[in-house]
Coordinates of C-alpha atoms and ligand atoms in Angstrom, one line a residue:
X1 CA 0.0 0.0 0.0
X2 CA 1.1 3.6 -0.6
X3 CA 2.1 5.9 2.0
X4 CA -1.0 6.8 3.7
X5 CA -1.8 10.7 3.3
X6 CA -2.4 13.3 6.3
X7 CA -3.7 17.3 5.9
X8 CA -3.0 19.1 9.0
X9 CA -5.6 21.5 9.2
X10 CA -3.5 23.5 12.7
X11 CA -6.1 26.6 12.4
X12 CA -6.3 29.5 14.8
X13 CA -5.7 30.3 18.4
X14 CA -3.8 27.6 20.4
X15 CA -4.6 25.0 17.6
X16 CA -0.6 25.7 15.8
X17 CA 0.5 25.0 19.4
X18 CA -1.0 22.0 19.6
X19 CA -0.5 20.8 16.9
X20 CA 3.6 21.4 16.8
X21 CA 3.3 18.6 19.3
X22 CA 1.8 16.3 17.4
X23 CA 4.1 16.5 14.6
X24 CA 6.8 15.6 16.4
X25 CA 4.7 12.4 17.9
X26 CA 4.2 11.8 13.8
X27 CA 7.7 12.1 13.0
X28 CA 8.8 9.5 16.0
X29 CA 6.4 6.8 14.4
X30 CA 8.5 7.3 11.5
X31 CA 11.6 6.7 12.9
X32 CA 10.6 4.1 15.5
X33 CA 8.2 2.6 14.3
X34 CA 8.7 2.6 11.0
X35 CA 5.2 4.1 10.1
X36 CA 5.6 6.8 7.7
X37 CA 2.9 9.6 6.6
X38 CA 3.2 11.5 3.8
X39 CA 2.2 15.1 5.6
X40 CA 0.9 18.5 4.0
X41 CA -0.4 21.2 5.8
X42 CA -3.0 23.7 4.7
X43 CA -5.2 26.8 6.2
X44 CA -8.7 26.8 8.2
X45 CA -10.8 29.1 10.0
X46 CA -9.5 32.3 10.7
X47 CA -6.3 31.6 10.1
X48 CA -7.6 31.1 6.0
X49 CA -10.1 34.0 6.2
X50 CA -6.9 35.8 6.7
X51 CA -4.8 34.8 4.3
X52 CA -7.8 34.4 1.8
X53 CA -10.9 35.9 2.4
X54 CA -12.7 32.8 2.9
X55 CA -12.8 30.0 6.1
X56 CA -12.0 27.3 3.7
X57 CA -10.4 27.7 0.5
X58 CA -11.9 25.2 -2.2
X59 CA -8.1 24.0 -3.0
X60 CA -7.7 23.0 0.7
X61 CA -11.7 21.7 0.7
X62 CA -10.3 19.4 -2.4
X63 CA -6.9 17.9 -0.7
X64 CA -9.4 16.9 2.4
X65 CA -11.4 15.0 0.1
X66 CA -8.4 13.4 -1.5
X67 CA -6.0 12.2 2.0
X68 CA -6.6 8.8 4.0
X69 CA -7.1 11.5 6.9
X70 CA -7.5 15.1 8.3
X71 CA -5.6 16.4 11.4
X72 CA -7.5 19.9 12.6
X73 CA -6.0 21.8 15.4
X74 CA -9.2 24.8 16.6
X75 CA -11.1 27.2 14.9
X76 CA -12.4 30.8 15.9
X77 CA -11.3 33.8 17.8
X78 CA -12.5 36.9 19.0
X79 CA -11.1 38.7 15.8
X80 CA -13.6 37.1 13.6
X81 CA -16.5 37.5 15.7
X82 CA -18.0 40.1 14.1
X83 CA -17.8 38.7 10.7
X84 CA -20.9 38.1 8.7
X85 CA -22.1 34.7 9.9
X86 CA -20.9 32.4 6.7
X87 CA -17.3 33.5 6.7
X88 CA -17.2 32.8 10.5
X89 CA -14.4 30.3 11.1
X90 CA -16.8 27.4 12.3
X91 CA -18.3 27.6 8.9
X92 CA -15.0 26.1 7.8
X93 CA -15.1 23.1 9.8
X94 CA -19.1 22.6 9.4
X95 CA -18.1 22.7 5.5
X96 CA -15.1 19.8 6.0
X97 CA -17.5 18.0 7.9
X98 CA -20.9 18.3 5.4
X99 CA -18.8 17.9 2.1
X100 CA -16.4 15.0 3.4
X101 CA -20.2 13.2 4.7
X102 CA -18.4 12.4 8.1
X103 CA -21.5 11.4 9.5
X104 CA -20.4 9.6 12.5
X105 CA -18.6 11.7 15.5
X106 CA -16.9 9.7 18.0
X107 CA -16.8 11.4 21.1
X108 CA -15.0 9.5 23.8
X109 CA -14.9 10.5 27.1
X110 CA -12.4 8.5 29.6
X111 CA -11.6 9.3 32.6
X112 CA -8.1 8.9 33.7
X113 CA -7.2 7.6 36.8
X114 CA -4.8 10.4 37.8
X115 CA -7.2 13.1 36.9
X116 CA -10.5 11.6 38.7
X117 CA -10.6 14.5 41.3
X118 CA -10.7 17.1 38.6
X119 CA -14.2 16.5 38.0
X120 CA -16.8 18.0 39.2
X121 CA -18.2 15.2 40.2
X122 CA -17.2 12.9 43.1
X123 CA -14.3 10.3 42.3
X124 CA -16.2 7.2 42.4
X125 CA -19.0 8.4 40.3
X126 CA -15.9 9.2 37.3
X127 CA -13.5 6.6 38.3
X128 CA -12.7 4.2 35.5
X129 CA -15.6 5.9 33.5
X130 CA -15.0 4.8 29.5
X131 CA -18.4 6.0 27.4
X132 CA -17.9 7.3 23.9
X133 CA -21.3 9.6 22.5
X134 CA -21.7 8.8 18.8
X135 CA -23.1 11.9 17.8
X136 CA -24.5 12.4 14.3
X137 CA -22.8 14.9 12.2
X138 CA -23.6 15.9 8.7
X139 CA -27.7 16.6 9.6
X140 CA -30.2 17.4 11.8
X141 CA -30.9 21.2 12.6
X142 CA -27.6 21.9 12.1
X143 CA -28.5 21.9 8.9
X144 CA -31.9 21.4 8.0
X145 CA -33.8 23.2 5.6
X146 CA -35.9 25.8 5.5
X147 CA -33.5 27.8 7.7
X148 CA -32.5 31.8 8.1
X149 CA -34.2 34.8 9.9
X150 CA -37.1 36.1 8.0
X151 CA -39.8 39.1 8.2
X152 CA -43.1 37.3 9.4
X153 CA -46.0 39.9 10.2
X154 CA -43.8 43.5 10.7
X155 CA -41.2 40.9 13.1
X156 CA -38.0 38.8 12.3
X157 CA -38.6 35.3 12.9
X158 CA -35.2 32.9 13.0
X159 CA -35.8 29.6 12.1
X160 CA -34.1 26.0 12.0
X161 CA -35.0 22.8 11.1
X162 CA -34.6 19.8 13.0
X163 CA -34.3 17.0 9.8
X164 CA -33.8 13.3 9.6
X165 CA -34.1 11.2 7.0
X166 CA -34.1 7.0 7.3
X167 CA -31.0 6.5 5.7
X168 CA -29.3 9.0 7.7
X169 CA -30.5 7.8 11.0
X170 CA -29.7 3.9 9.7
X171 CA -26.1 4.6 8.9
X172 CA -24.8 6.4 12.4
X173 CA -26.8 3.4 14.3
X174 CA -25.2 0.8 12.2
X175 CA -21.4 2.7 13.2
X176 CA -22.6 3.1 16.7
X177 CA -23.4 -0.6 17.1
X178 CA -20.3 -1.8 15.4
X179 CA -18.2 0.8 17.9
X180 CA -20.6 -1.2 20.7
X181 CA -19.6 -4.8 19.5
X182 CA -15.8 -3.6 19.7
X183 CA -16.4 -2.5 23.5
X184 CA -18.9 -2.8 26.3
X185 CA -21.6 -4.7 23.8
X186 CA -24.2 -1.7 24.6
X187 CA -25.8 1.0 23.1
X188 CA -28.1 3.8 24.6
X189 CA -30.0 5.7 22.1
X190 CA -31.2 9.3 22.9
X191 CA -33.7 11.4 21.5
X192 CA -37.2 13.5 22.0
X193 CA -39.5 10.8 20.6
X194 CA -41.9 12.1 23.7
X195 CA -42.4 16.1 21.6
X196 CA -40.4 15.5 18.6
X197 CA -41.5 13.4 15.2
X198 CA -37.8 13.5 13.7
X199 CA -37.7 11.8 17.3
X200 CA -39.8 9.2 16.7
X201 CA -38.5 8.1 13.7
X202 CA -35.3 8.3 15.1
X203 CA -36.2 5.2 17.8
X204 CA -38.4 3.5 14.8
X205 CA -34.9 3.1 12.6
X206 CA -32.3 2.5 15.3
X207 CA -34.7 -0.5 16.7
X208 CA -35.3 -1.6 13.0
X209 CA -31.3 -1.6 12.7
X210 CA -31.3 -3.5 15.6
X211 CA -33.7 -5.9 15.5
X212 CA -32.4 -6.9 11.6
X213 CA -28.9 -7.1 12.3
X214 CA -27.7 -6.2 15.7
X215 CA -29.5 -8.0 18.5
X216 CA -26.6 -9.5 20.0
X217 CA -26.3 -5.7 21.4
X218 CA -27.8 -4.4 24.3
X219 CA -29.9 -1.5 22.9
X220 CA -31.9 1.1 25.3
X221 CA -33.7 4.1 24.6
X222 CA -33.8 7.3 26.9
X223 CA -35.7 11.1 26.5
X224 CA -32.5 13.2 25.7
X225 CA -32.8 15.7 28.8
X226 CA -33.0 12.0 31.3
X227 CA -30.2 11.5 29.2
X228 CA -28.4 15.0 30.3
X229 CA -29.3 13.7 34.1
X230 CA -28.6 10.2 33.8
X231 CA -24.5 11.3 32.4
X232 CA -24.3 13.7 36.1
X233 CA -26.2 10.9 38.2
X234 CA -24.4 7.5 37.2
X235 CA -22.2 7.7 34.0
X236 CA -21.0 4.5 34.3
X237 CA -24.1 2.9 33.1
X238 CA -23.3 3.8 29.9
X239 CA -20.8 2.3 26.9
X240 CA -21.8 3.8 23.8
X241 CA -24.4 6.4 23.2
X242 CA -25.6 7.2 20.0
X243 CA -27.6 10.7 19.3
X244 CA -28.6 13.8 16.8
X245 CA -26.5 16.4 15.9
X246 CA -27.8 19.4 18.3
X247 CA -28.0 16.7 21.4
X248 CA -24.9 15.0 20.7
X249 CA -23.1 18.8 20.6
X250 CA -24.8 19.0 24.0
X251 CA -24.5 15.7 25.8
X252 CA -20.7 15.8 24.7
X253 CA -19.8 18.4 26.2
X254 CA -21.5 17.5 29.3
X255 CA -19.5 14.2 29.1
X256 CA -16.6 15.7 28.5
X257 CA -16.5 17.7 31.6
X258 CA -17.3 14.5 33.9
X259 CA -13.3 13.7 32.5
X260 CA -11.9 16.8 34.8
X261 CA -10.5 18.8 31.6
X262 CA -11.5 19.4 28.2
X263 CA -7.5 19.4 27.2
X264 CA -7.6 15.7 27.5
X265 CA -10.3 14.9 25.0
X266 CA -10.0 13.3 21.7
X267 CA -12.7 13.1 18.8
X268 CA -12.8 11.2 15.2
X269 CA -15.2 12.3 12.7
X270 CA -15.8 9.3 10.1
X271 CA -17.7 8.6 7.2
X272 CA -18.2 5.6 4.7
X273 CA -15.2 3.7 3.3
X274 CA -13.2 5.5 0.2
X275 CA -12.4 3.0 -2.4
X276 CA -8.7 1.7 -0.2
X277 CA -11.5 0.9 2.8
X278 CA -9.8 3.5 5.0
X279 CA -13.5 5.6 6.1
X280 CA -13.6 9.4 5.3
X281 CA -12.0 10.8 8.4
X282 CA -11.1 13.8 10.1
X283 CA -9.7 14.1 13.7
X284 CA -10.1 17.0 16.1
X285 CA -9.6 17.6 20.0
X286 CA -12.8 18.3 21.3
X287 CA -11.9 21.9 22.7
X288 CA -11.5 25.3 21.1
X289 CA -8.8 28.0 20.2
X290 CA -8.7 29.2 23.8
X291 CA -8.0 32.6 22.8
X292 CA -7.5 33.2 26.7
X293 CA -4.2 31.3 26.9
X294 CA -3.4 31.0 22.7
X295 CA 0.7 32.2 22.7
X296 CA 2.1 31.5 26.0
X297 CA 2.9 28.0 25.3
X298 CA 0.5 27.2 27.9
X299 CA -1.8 24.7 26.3
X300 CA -2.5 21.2 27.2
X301 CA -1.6 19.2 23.7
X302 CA -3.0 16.1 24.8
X303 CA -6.5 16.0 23.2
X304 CA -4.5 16.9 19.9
X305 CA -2.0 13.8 20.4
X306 CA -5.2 11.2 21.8
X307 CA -6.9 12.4 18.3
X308 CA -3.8 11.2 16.5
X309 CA -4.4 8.0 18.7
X310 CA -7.7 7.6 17.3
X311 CA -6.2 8.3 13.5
X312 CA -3.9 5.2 14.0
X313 CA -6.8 2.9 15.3
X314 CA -9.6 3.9 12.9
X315 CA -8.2 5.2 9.9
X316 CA -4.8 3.0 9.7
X317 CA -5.5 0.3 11.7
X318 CA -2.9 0.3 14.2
X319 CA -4.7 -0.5 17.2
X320 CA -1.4 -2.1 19.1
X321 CA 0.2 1.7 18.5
X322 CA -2.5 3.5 19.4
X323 CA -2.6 2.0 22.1
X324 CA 0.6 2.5 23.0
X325 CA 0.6 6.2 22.3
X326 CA -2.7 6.2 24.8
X327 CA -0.8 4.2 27.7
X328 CA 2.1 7.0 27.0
X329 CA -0.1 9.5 27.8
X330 CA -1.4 8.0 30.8
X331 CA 1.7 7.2 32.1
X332 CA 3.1 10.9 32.2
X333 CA -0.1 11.9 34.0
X334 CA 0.4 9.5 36.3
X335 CA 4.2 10.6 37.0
X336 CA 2.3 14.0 37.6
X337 CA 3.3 15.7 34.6
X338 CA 0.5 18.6 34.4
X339 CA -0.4 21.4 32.1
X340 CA -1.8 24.5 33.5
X341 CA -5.1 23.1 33.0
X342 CA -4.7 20.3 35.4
X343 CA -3.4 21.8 38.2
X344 CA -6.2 23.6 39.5
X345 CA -6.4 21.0 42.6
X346 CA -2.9 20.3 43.3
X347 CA -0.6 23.7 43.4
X348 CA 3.2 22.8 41.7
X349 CA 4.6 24.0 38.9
X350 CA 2.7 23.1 35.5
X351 CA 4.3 22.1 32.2
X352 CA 4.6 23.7 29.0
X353 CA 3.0 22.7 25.5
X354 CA 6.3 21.7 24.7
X355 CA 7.2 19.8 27.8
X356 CA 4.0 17.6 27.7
X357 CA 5.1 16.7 24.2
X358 CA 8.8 15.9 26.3
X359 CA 7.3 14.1 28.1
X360 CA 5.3 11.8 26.2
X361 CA 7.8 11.1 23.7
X362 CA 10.0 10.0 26.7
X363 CA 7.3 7.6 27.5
X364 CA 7.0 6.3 23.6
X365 CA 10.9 6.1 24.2
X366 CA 10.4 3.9 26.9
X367 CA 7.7 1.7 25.6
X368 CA 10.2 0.4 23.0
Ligands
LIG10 C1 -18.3 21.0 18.5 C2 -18.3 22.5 18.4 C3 -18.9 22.9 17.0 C4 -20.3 22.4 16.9 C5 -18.7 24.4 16.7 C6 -17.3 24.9 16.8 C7 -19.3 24.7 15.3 O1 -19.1 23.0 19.4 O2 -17.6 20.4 17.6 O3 -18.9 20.5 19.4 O4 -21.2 23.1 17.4 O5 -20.5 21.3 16.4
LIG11 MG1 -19.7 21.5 20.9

């Protein structure tokens, strides 16, 4: 096989920060381990509107469709904000996201051991937690139709739709109860089938998956705001969760906070298999620019590095070093290497970008 293709999309904010790290964890996969990745790099977000005029440039749009997968760093930053709303930088990533058809969002949230009292929540209630919320991406009233603010009656009236078709709602079941099979066997599916039709349908499909070719997995169905409760009450009832667009953006970042800190979370955006079988994929922390720390060399680049992780398991099928990259990463956070982020509890000096990527690369070294 060829030299499988990645497009760093680093973006704005602390995103190039990041990022920087995760090159280097590329380049020692190269050298020790042989895995080589034929790397370009490319504009999003701000950092394109910039350079530009536009979020997303079609030439960069066109070499995401063409690579075995996307790397994105963060979009956004108070210096676009008052731009008019489709040269925003989000629009840049909801474009990679619609055009690529990266239906499925894996959002994992783990919670690791040396970071259980950063939650919010009390230590045995996150201890050992492992969910991941399969949240449906290219649909829903993210991007429904009709939508836009309109003059109704002498008033402006702004309207979305919430939109689901069968197919749509049969494909991100079917990659939510293959993720289950893989794991803890069991899927929860969440919706609003109590108020909402699209909701109804929603349970109608995901059982008809089921019942035709998934009943070997546990299948349950919750109301999407129990679903909100249910993730603070007792998250450890769940394995995978599988949900809309608009409630998966929700729920996720509810789960991800159960974790102690959004710097640790990955995310992997797939969709279906290109003609070499690799899926359509794009991989993404799950937190922002942080325009509040972008510069000081401050940021946590771990999410970056797990979403790398999740590149090597799903898109290149190297589950043994992906695995080892994630047991690298837990092993300097358990020799108390911290980022700024996660030392709110403890006190002690924190790390920089750059020494979490030390550090890590010293635990690849020693995993050898
Ligand atoms: C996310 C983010 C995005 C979303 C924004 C940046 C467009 O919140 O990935 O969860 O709403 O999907
Ligand atoms: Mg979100």
């Amino acid at each position: 096989m060829s030299t499988p293709s990645l497009l760093i999309l680093a973006g704005d904010g602390i995103g190039p920060e990041v990022m920087a790290q995760v090159t280097r964890i590329i380049d020692w996969f190269g050298e020790k381990r042989d895995l080589k990745f034929d790397v370009s790099e490319d504009l999003v977000g701000g950092a394109a509107y910039d350079a530009h005029g536009v979020p997303l440039h079609d030439d960069t749009m066109a070499k995401a469709q063409e690579v075995d997968a996307v790397l994105l760093g963060a979009v956004g930053g108070p210096a676009y904000d008052d731009l008019d709303f489709s040269l925003k930088p989000e629009r840049g990533l909801l474009r990679l996201r619609k055009e690529m058809d990266l239906f499925s969002n894996l959002r994992p949230a783990q919670c690791f051991d040396a970071l259980a009292d950063f939650s919010s929540l009390k230590r045995d209630i996150v201890a050992g937690l492992d969910i991941v919320i399969v949240r449906e991406l290219t649909s829903g009233s993210y991007f429904g139709e009709p939508r836009g603010i309109f003059e109704e009656n002498g008033q402006r009236v702004g309207i979305n739709t919430q939109r689901y078709t069968e197919a749509e709602i049969d494909r991100v079941a079917r990659s939510a109860f293959e993720l289950a099979r893989r794991r803890g066997n069991k899927v929860c599916s969440m919706e609003k089938a109590n108020v909402m039709e699209s909701g109804i349908l929603w349970r109608d499909v995901v059982e008809a998956v089921h019942k035709a070719d998934y009943a070997d997995v546990e299948l349950s169905h919750m109301y999407a705001d129990n679903g909100a409760m249910q993730l603070v009450r007792a998250p450890k009832q769940f394995d995978v969760i599988v949900t809309d667009n608009l409630f998966g953006d929700i729920l996720s970042d509810c789960a991800a906070m159960l974790t102690g800190s959004l710097g640790m979370l990955p995310s992997a955006s797939l969709g279906a298999p290109m003609e070499n079988g690799r899926p359509k994929a794009m991989y993404e922390p799950v937190h922002g620019s942080a325009p509040d720390i972008t510069g000081q060399g401050i940021a946590n680049p771990s999410a970056c590095i797990l979403s790398f992780a999740m590149a090597l398991r799903y898109s290149f099928d190297q589950g043994a070093e992906a695995d080892r990259l994630e047991k690298a990463v837990e092993t300097v956070l358990g020799n108390g290497v911290r980022t700024a982020d996660l030392m709110q509890a403890e006190g002690g000096t924190p790390t920089s970008t750059e020494g979490m990527g030390d550090a890590i690369i010293d635990a690849l070294n020693a995993s050898l």
